[in-house]
């Protein structure tokens, strides 16, 4: 299963970055992710990995859970095939 993190409220994230005195570009550089990826995360066009979500949250001195919630595809339970009994 792959876990990804989705932004809870883009407006709060945008305001937090601005209140920290950063532009999106300078913030992305400071936390060492690409500007394009940060923009996609903020605009909910991409989800962040847990590692990237932690970088974003730490950069604005917030908890991950204040900004993101976990999403991910669950592995489907596949039935194991078994030999069928012959019908009589």
Coordinates of C-alpha atoms in Angstrom, one line a residue:
X1 CA 0.0 0.0 0.0
X2 CA 1.3 3.5 -0.9
X3 CA 0.3 6.3 1.4
X4 CA 0.1 9.9 0.2
X5 CA -0.8 13.1 1.9
X6 CA -3.5 15.4 0.7
X7 CA -3.8 19.1 1.7
X8 CA -6.7 19.7 4.1
X9 CA -7.2 23.4 3.4
X10 CA -5.0 25.0 0.7
X11 CA -5.9 28.5 1.9
X12 CA -4.4 27.8 5.3
X13 CA -1.2 26.4 3.8
X14 CA -0.9 29.4 1.4
X15 CA -1.5 31.9 4.3
X16 CA 1.0 30.1 6.5
X17 CA 3.7 30.2 3.9
X18 CA 3.0 34.0 3.3
X19 CA 3.0 34.7 7.1
X20 CA 6.3 33.0 7.3
X21 CA 7.7 35.7 5.0
X22 CA 8.2 33.4 2.0
X23 CA 7.1 33.3 -1.6
X24 CA 6.2 29.9 -2.9
X25 CA 9.5 29.8 -4.8
X26 CA 11.6 30.8 -1.9
X27 CA 9.8 28.4 0.4
X28 CA 10.2 25.5 -2.0
X29 CA 14.0 26.3 -2.2
X30 CA 14.3 26.5 1.6
X31 CA 12.6 23.1 2.2
X32 CA 14.4 21.6 -0.8
X33 CA 11.5 20.6 -3.1
X34 CA 10.8 21.9 -6.5
X35 CA 8.6 24.9 -6.9
X36 CA 6.4 23.1 -9.5
X37 CA 5.8 20.2 -7.1
X38 CA 5.0 22.6 -4.2
X39 CA 2.6 24.4 -6.5
X40 CA 0.9 21.2 -7.5
X41 CA 0.5 20.1 -3.8
X42 CA -0.9 23.5 -2.8
X43 CA -3.4 23.5 -5.7
X44 CA -4.4 19.9 -5.0
X45 CA -3.2 18.6 -8.3
X46 CA -0.7 16.3 -6.7
X47 CA -0.5 14.6 -3.3
X48 CA 2.7 14.7 -1.2
X49 CA 4.7 11.8 0.0
X50 CA 4.8 11.6 3.8
X51 CA 8.5 12.8 3.7
X52 CA 7.6 15.8 1.6
X53 CA 4.5 16.6 3.8
X54 CA 6.9 16.6 6.8
X55 CA 9.2 19.0 5.1
X56 CA 6.3 21.3 4.3
X57 CA 4.9 21.2 7.8
X58 CA 8.3 21.6 9.5
X59 CA 9.1 24.6 7.3
X60 CA 6.1 26.6 8.7
X61 CA 6.4 25.1 12.2
X62 CA 3.2 23.1 12.1
X63 CA 2.3 19.5 12.6
X64 CA 1.7 17.4 9.6
X65 CA -1.8 16.6 10.7
X66 CA -2.7 20.3 10.8
X67 CA -2.1 20.6 7.1
X68 CA -2.5 17.1 5.6
X69 CA -4.5 13.9 5.8
X70 CA -3.4 10.5 4.7
X71 CA -4.8 8.9 1.6
X72 CA -3.8 5.9 -0.4
X73 CA -5.0 2.9 -2.3
X74 CA -5.7 -0.1 -0.2
X75 CA -4.5 -3.4 -1.4
X76 CA -7.5 -5.5 -2.5
X77 CA -8.0 -8.8 -0.9
X78 CA -7.8 -11.3 -3.7
X79 CA -9.2 -14.7 -3.2
X80 CA -6.7 -17.5 -3.6
X81 CA -7.8 -20.0 -6.2
X82 CA -8.3 -23.5 -5.0
X83 CA -9.0 -26.7 -6.8
X84 CA -12.6 -27.2 -7.4
X85 CA -14.3 -30.4 -6.3
X86 CA -15.5 -32.5 -9.2
X87 CA -19.3 -32.4 -9.5
X88 CA -21.2 -35.7 -9.4

